[in-house]
PDB file of C-alpha atoms in Angstrom:
ATOM      1  CA  MET A   1      21.299 -17.180 -18.568  1.00 61.00           C
ATOM      2  CA  THR A   2      22.322 -20.133 -20.644  1.00 90.00           C
ATOM      3  CA  ILE A   3      19.523 -21.282 -22.910  1.00 96.00           C
ATOM      4  CA  ARG A   4      20.775 -23.435 -25.733  1.00 96.00           C
ATOM      5  CA  SER A   5      19.550 -25.791 -28.360  1.00 97.00           C
ATOM      6  CA  PHE A   6      20.661 -29.384 -28.648  1.00 97.00           C
ATOM      7  CA  GLN A   7      20.385 -31.451 -31.835  1.00 96.00           C
ATOM      8  CA  GLY A   8      18.076 -28.901 -33.423  1.00 97.00           C
ATOM      9  CA  LYS A   9      15.686 -28.523 -30.477  1.00 98.00           C
ATOM     10  CA  ALA A  10      15.644 -25.186 -28.683  1.00 98.00           C
ATOM     11  CA  PRO A  11      13.990 -24.370 -25.352  1.00 98.00           C
ATOM     12  CA  GLN A  12      10.752 -22.383 -25.587  1.00 98.00           C
ATOM     13  CA  LEU A  13       9.737 -19.889 -22.917  1.00 98.00           C
ATOM     14  CA  GLY A  14       6.116 -18.919 -22.355  1.00 98.00           C
ATOM     15  CA  ASP A  15       4.921 -15.351 -21.848  1.00 98.00           C
ATOM     16  CA  ARG A  16       6.616 -13.692 -18.889  1.00 97.00           C
ATOM     17  CA  ALA A  17       8.608 -16.832 -17.992  1.00 98.00           C
ATOM     18  CA  PHE A  18      11.810 -16.042 -16.090  1.00 98.00           C
ATOM     19  CA  VAL A  19      15.098 -17.934 -16.199  1.00 98.00           C
ATOM     20  CA  ASP A  20      17.776 -16.659 -13.818  1.00 97.00           C
ATOM     21  CA  PRO A  21      21.071 -15.711 -15.507  1.00 96.00           C
ATOM     22  CA  SER A  22      22.904 -18.517 -13.667  1.00 97.00           C
ATOM     23  CA  ALA A  23      20.466 -21.281 -14.692  1.00 98.00           C
ATOM     24  CA  VAL A  24      21.003 -23.653 -17.630  1.00 98.00           C
ATOM     25  CA  VAL A  25      18.171 -24.803 -19.925  1.00 99.00           C
ATOM     26  CA  ILE A  26      19.070 -27.182 -22.761  1.00 98.00           C
ATOM     27  CA  GLY A  27      17.200 -28.826 -25.621  1.00 98.00           C
ATOM     28  CA  ASP A  28      13.585 -29.937 -25.899  1.00 98.00           C
ATOM     29  CA  VAL A  29      12.184 -27.873 -23.021  1.00 99.00           C
ATOM     30  CA  VAL A  30       8.971 -25.845 -22.840  1.00 99.00           C
ATOM     31  CA  ILE A  31       8.491 -23.547 -19.843  1.00 99.00           C
ATOM     32  CA  GLY A  32       4.969 -22.202 -19.305  1.00 99.00           C
ATOM     33  CA  ALA A  33       3.753 -18.644 -18.822  1.00 99.00           C
ATOM     34  CA  ASP A  34       4.751 -16.862 -15.605  1.00 99.00           C
ATOM     35  CA  SER A  35       6.963 -19.757 -14.506  1.00 99.00           C
ATOM     36  CA  SER A  36      10.289 -19.100 -12.809  1.00 98.00           C
ATOM     37  CA  VAL A  37      13.630 -20.893 -12.919  1.00 99.00           C
ATOM     38  CA  TRP A  38      15.889 -19.688 -10.108  1.00 98.00           C
ATOM     39  CA  PRO A  39      19.695 -19.557  -9.619  1.00 98.00           C
ATOM     40  CA  LEU A  40      21.826 -22.583 -10.443  1.00 98.00           C
ATOM     41  CA  VAL A  41      18.979 -24.723 -11.782  1.00 99.00           C
ATOM     42  CA  THR A  42      19.779 -27.224 -14.539  1.00 99.00           C
ATOM     43  CA  ILE A  43      17.022 -28.312 -16.939  1.00 99.00           C
ATOM     44  CA  ARG A  44      18.315 -30.829 -19.511  1.00 98.00           C
ATOM     45  CA  GLY A  45      15.964 -31.890 -22.263  1.00 98.00           C
ATOM     46  CA  ASP A  46      18.801 -33.386 -24.264  1.00 96.00           C
ATOM     47  CA  MET A  47      17.554 -36.953 -24.837  1.00 95.00           C
ATOM     48  CA  HIS A  48      13.798 -36.578 -24.239  1.00 97.00           C
ATOM     49  CA  ARG A  49      11.319 -33.750 -23.687  1.00 98.00           C
ATOM     50  CA  ILE A  50      10.643 -31.631 -20.607  1.00 99.00           C
ATOM     51  CA  ARG A  51       7.367 -29.740 -20.220  1.00 99.00           C
ATOM     52  CA  ILE A  52       6.797 -27.285 -17.372  1.00 99.00           C
ATOM     53  CA  GLY A  53       3.360 -25.738 -16.883  1.00 99.00           C
ATOM     54  CA  ALA A  54       2.299 -22.202 -16.012  1.00 99.00           C
ATOM     55  CA  ARG A  55       3.128 -20.446 -12.732  1.00 98.00           C
ATOM     56  CA  THR A  56       5.568 -23.162 -11.718  1.00 99.00           C
ATOM     57  CA  SER A  57       8.624 -22.270  -9.640  1.00 99.00           C
ATOM     58  CA  VAL A  58      11.824 -24.323  -9.958  1.00 99.00           C
ATOM     59  CA  GLN A  59      13.952 -23.194  -7.054  1.00 98.00           C
ATOM     60  CA  ASP A  60      17.674 -22.794  -6.554  1.00 99.00           C
ATOM     61  CA  GLY A  61      19.975 -25.701  -7.334  1.00 99.00           C
ATOM     62  CA  SER A  62      17.306 -28.079  -8.615  1.00 99.00           C
ATOM     63  CA  VAL A  63      18.050 -30.538 -11.420  1.00 99.00           C
ATOM     64  CA  LEU A  64      15.390 -31.566 -13.950  1.00 99.00           C
ATOM     65  CA  HIS A  65      16.293 -34.343 -16.390  1.00 98.00           C
ATOM     66  CA  ILE A  66      14.743 -37.198 -18.366  1.00 98.00           C
ATOM     67  CA  THR A  67      15.180 -40.924 -18.896  1.00 94.00           C
ATOM     68  CA  HIS A  68      16.496 -41.676 -22.361  1.00 94.00           C
ATOM     69  CA  ALA A  69      15.092 -44.417 -24.560  1.00 92.00           C
ATOM     70  CA  GLY A  70      17.322 -47.465 -24.689  1.00 92.00           C
ATOM     71  CA  PRO A  71      17.462 -51.254 -24.394  1.00 93.00           C
ATOM     72  CA  PHE A  72      16.254 -51.236 -20.778  1.00 89.00           C
ATOM     73  CA  ASN A  73      13.498 -48.667 -21.324  1.00 90.00           C
ATOM     74  CA  PRO A  74      12.437 -48.559 -24.991  1.00 93.00           C
ATOM     75  CA  ASP A  75      10.372 -45.359 -24.715  1.00 95.00           C
ATOM     76  CA  GLY A  76      12.316 -43.569 -21.991  1.00 95.00           C
ATOM     77  CA  PHE A  77      10.485 -41.158 -19.720  1.00 97.00           C
ATOM     78  CA  ALA A  78       9.844 -37.513 -20.466  1.00 98.00           C
ATOM     79  CA  LEU A  79       9.605 -35.075 -17.558  1.00 99.00           C
ATOM     80  CA  THR A  80       6.210 -33.401 -17.311  1.00 99.00           C
ATOM     81  CA  ILE A  81       5.290 -30.837 -14.648  1.00 99.00           C
ATOM     82  CA  GLY A  82       1.845 -29.233 -14.375  1.00 99.00           C
ATOM     83  CA  ASP A  83       0.648 -25.771 -13.368  1.00 98.00           C
ATOM     84  CA  ASP A  84       1.053 -24.036  -9.997  1.00 98.00           C
ATOM     85  CA  VAL A  85       3.866 -26.322  -8.827  1.00 98.00           C
ATOM     86  CA  THR A  86       6.546 -25.256  -6.348  1.00 98.00           C
ATOM     87  CA  ILE A  87       9.750 -27.294  -6.616  1.00 99.00           C
ATOM     88  CA  GLY A  88      11.885 -26.680  -3.529  1.00 98.00           C
ATOM     89  CA  HIS A  89      15.601 -25.935  -3.454  1.00 99.00           C
ATOM     90  CA  LYS A  90      17.942 -28.708  -4.638  1.00 99.00           C
ATOM     91  CA  ALA A  91      15.181 -31.083  -5.706  1.00 99.00           C
ATOM     92  CA  LEU A  92      15.961 -33.703  -8.352  1.00 99.00           C
ATOM     93  CA  LEU A  93      13.202 -34.706 -10.776  1.00 99.00           C
ATOM     94  CA  HIS A  94      14.162 -37.430 -13.247  1.00 98.00           C
ATOM     95  CA  GLY A  95      11.858 -38.734 -15.988  1.00 98.00           C
ATOM     96  CA  CYS A  96       8.680 -38.430 -13.923  1.00 99.00           C
ATOM     97  CA  THR A  97       5.188 -36.947 -14.175  1.00 99.00           C
ATOM     98  CA  VAL A  98       4.174 -34.216 -11.735  1.00 99.00           C
ATOM     99  CA  GLY A  99       0.575 -32.994 -11.777  1.00 99.00           C
ATOM    100  CA  SER A 100      -0.716 -29.519 -10.889  1.00 99.00           C
ATOM    101  CA  ARG A 101      -0.919 -27.725  -7.544  1.00 98.00           C
ATOM    102  CA  ILE A 102       1.954 -29.565  -5.911  1.00 98.00           C
ATOM    103  CA  LEU A 103       4.674 -28.676  -3.412  1.00 98.00           C
ATOM    104  CA  ILE A 104       7.870 -30.692  -3.758  1.00 99.00           C
ATOM    105  CA  GLY A 105       9.983 -30.177  -0.641  1.00 98.00           C
ATOM    106  CA  MET A 106      13.626 -29.153  -0.589  1.00 99.00           C
ATOM    107  CA  GLY A 107      16.098 -31.902  -1.406  1.00 99.00           C
ATOM    108  CA  THR A 108      13.432 -34.306  -2.632  1.00 99.00           C
ATOM    109  CA  ILE A 109      14.238 -36.886  -5.312  1.00 99.00           C
ATOM    110  CA  VAL A 110      11.556 -38.134  -7.726  1.00 99.00           C
ATOM    111  CA  MET A 111      12.724 -41.001  -9.925  1.00 98.00           C
ATOM    112  CA  ASP A 112      11.982 -42.460 -13.352  1.00 97.00           C
ATOM    113  CA  GLY A 113       8.377 -43.262 -14.179  1.00 98.00           C
ATOM    114  CA  ALA A 114       7.010 -41.981 -10.863  1.00 99.00           C
ATOM    115  CA  VAL A 115       3.683 -40.135 -10.997  1.00 99.00           C
ATOM    116  CA  ILE A 116       2.592 -37.433  -8.572  1.00 99.00           C
ATOM    117  CA  GLU A 117      -1.109 -36.723  -8.986  1.00 99.00           C
ATOM    118  CA  ASP A 118      -2.618 -33.233  -8.483  1.00 99.00           C
ATOM    119  CA  GLU A 119      -2.695 -31.535  -5.072  1.00 98.00           C
ATOM    120  CA  VAL A 120       0.104 -33.323  -3.252  1.00 99.00           C
ATOM    121  CA  ILE A 121       2.659 -32.093  -0.730  1.00 98.00           C
ATOM    122  CA  LEU A 122       5.909 -34.035  -0.751  1.00 99.00           C
ATOM    123  CA  GLY A 123       7.978 -33.408   2.386  1.00 98.00           C
ATOM    124  CA  ALA A 124      11.575 -32.196   2.288  1.00 99.00           C
ATOM    125  CA  GLY A 125      14.168 -34.883   1.672  1.00 99.00           C
ATOM    126  CA  SER A 126      11.673 -37.459   0.431  1.00 99.00           C
ATOM    127  CA  LEU A 127      12.534 -40.125  -2.133  1.00 99.00           C
ATOM    128  CA  VAL A 128       9.898 -41.234  -4.637  1.00 99.00           C
ATOM    129  CA  PRO A 129      11.196 -44.496  -6.138  1.00 99.00           C
ATOM    130  CA  PRO A 130      10.825 -45.473  -9.794  1.00 98.00           C
ATOM    131  CA  GLY A 131       7.260 -46.118 -10.894  1.00 98.00           C
ATOM    132  CA  LYS A 132       5.582 -45.111  -7.618  1.00 99.00           C
ATOM    133  CA  VAL A 133       2.241 -43.261  -7.811  1.00 99.00           C
ATOM    134  CA  LEU A 134       1.401 -40.614  -5.194  1.00 99.00           C
ATOM    135  CA  LYS A 135      -2.377 -40.160  -4.968  1.00 99.00           C
ATOM    136  CA  SER A 136      -4.038 -36.743  -5.030  1.00 99.00           C
ATOM    137  CA  GLY A 137      -4.897 -34.906  -1.819  1.00 98.00           C
ATOM    138  CA  HIS A 138      -2.227 -36.256   0.519  1.00 99.00           C
ATOM    139  CA  LEU A 139       1.026 -35.407   2.279  1.00 99.00           C
ATOM    140  CA  TYR A 140       3.865 -37.833   1.595  1.00 99.00           C
ATOM    141  CA  VAL A 141       7.133 -38.000   3.541  1.00 99.00           C
ATOM    142  CA  GLY A 142      10.191 -40.181   3.902  1.00 99.00           C
ATOM    143  CA  SER A 143      12.529 -42.402   1.958  1.00 98.00           C
ATOM    144  CA  PRO A 144      10.781 -44.117   0.331  1.00 98.00           C
ATOM    145  CA  ALA A 145       7.913 -41.625   0.372  1.00 99.00           C
ATOM    146  CA  LYS A 146       4.832 -42.870   2.216  1.00 99.00           C
ATOM    147  CA  GLU A 147       1.390 -41.372   2.650  1.00 99.00           C
ATOM    148  CA  ALA A 148       1.273 -39.514   5.980  1.00 99.00           C
ATOM    149  CA  ARG A 149      -2.235 -38.010   5.950  1.00 99.00           C
ATOM    150  CA  ALA A 150      -4.880 -36.220   3.911  1.00 98.00           C
ATOM    151  CA  LEU A 151      -4.276 -32.541   3.170  1.00 98.00           C
ATOM    152  CA  THR A 152      -6.315 -29.946   5.049  1.00 97.00           C
ATOM    153  CA  GLU A 153      -8.459 -27.315   3.338  1.00 96.00           C
ATOM    154  CA  LYS A 154      -5.869 -24.708   4.354  1.00 96.00           C
ATOM    155  CA  GLU A 155      -3.092 -26.727   2.715  1.00 95.00           C
ATOM    156  CA  LEU A 156      -5.163 -27.168  -0.441  1.00 95.00           C
ATOM    157  CA  GLY A 157      -5.474 -23.359  -0.643  1.00 94.00           C
ATOM    158  CA  PHE A 158      -1.714 -22.989  -0.279  1.00 93.00           C
ATOM    159  CA  PHE A 159      -0.909 -24.164  -3.813  1.00 93.00           C
ATOM    160  CA  ARG A 160      -2.428 -21.237  -5.672  1.00 90.00           C
ATOM    161  CA  TYR A 161      -1.246 -18.748  -3.035  1.00 95.00           C
ATOM    162  CA  THR A 162       2.381 -19.830  -3.279  1.00 95.00           C
ATOM    163  CA  ALA A 163       2.245 -19.970  -7.094  1.00 95.00           C
ATOM    164  CA  ALA A 164       0.933 -16.380  -7.187  1.00 95.00           C
ATOM    165  CA  ASN A 165       3.565 -15.321  -4.656  1.00 96.00           C
ATOM    166  CA  TYR A 166       6.377 -16.695  -6.839  1.00 97.00           C
ATOM    167  CA  VAL A 167       4.916 -14.980  -9.912  1.00 97.00           C
ATOM    168  CA  LYS A 168       5.070 -11.701  -7.983  1.00 98.00           C
ATOM    169  CA  LEU A 169       8.642 -12.361  -6.817  1.00 96.00           C
ATOM    170  CA  LYS A 170       9.644 -13.334 -10.353  1.00 97.00           C
ATOM    171  CA  ASP A 171       8.243 -10.049 -11.660  1.00 97.00           C
ATOM    172  CA  GLN A 172      10.302  -8.140  -9.082  1.00 96.00           C
ATOM    173  CA  HIS A 173      13.469  -9.948 -10.167  1.00 95.00           C
ATOM    174  CA  VAL A 174      12.742  -9.245 -13.838  1.00 95.00           C
ATOM    175  CA  ALA A 175      12.266  -5.533 -13.061  1.00 95.00           C
ATOM    176  CA  GLU A 176      15.553  -5.390 -11.114  1.00 94.00           C
ATOM    177  CA  LEU A 177      17.460  -7.143 -13.898  1.00 91.00           C
ATOM    178  CA  LYS A 178      16.086  -4.634 -16.394  1.00 90.00           C
ATOM    179  CA  GLY A 179      17.286  -1.805 -14.168  1.00 84.00           C
ATOM    180  CA  GLY A 180      13.800  -0.743 -13.082  1.00 62.00           C
TER     181      GLY A 180
END
């Protein structure tokens, strides 16, 4: 795995966090306990901070980046992701805020300043434009993402199940990599 500091800021991994050997994590990044970063993921905290909560899974090929501070955005946007989040394959999250207990579908793009509140499912291939707020308890789909319906009780239970499932899978990968 490539974990490297940038301008004096080194990534920090929580207890039992897993970063696949082919992933890249750079700079001001904190990854929470039992979280997993899968093959070919890029997490670049080079010009602002990235915070990833506990039991969050960042799946294959995803890119996590920030919005730097500059003349068009004086403060920039950090990237903040809560607990029990599943980020599907090849998702792109850029300078946004993602709450807890969320499923971000494969190939989804979430842009600068967007906010995804807790307990949201974002369908595969969706686009969340800059500054948009997705309200808690709903399914959103499309480009741009639009509210489709309220989540069911079964779907609300899915978040913790899938987070626990990825913790288990992560532990299996760690054991294999250690030769056990």
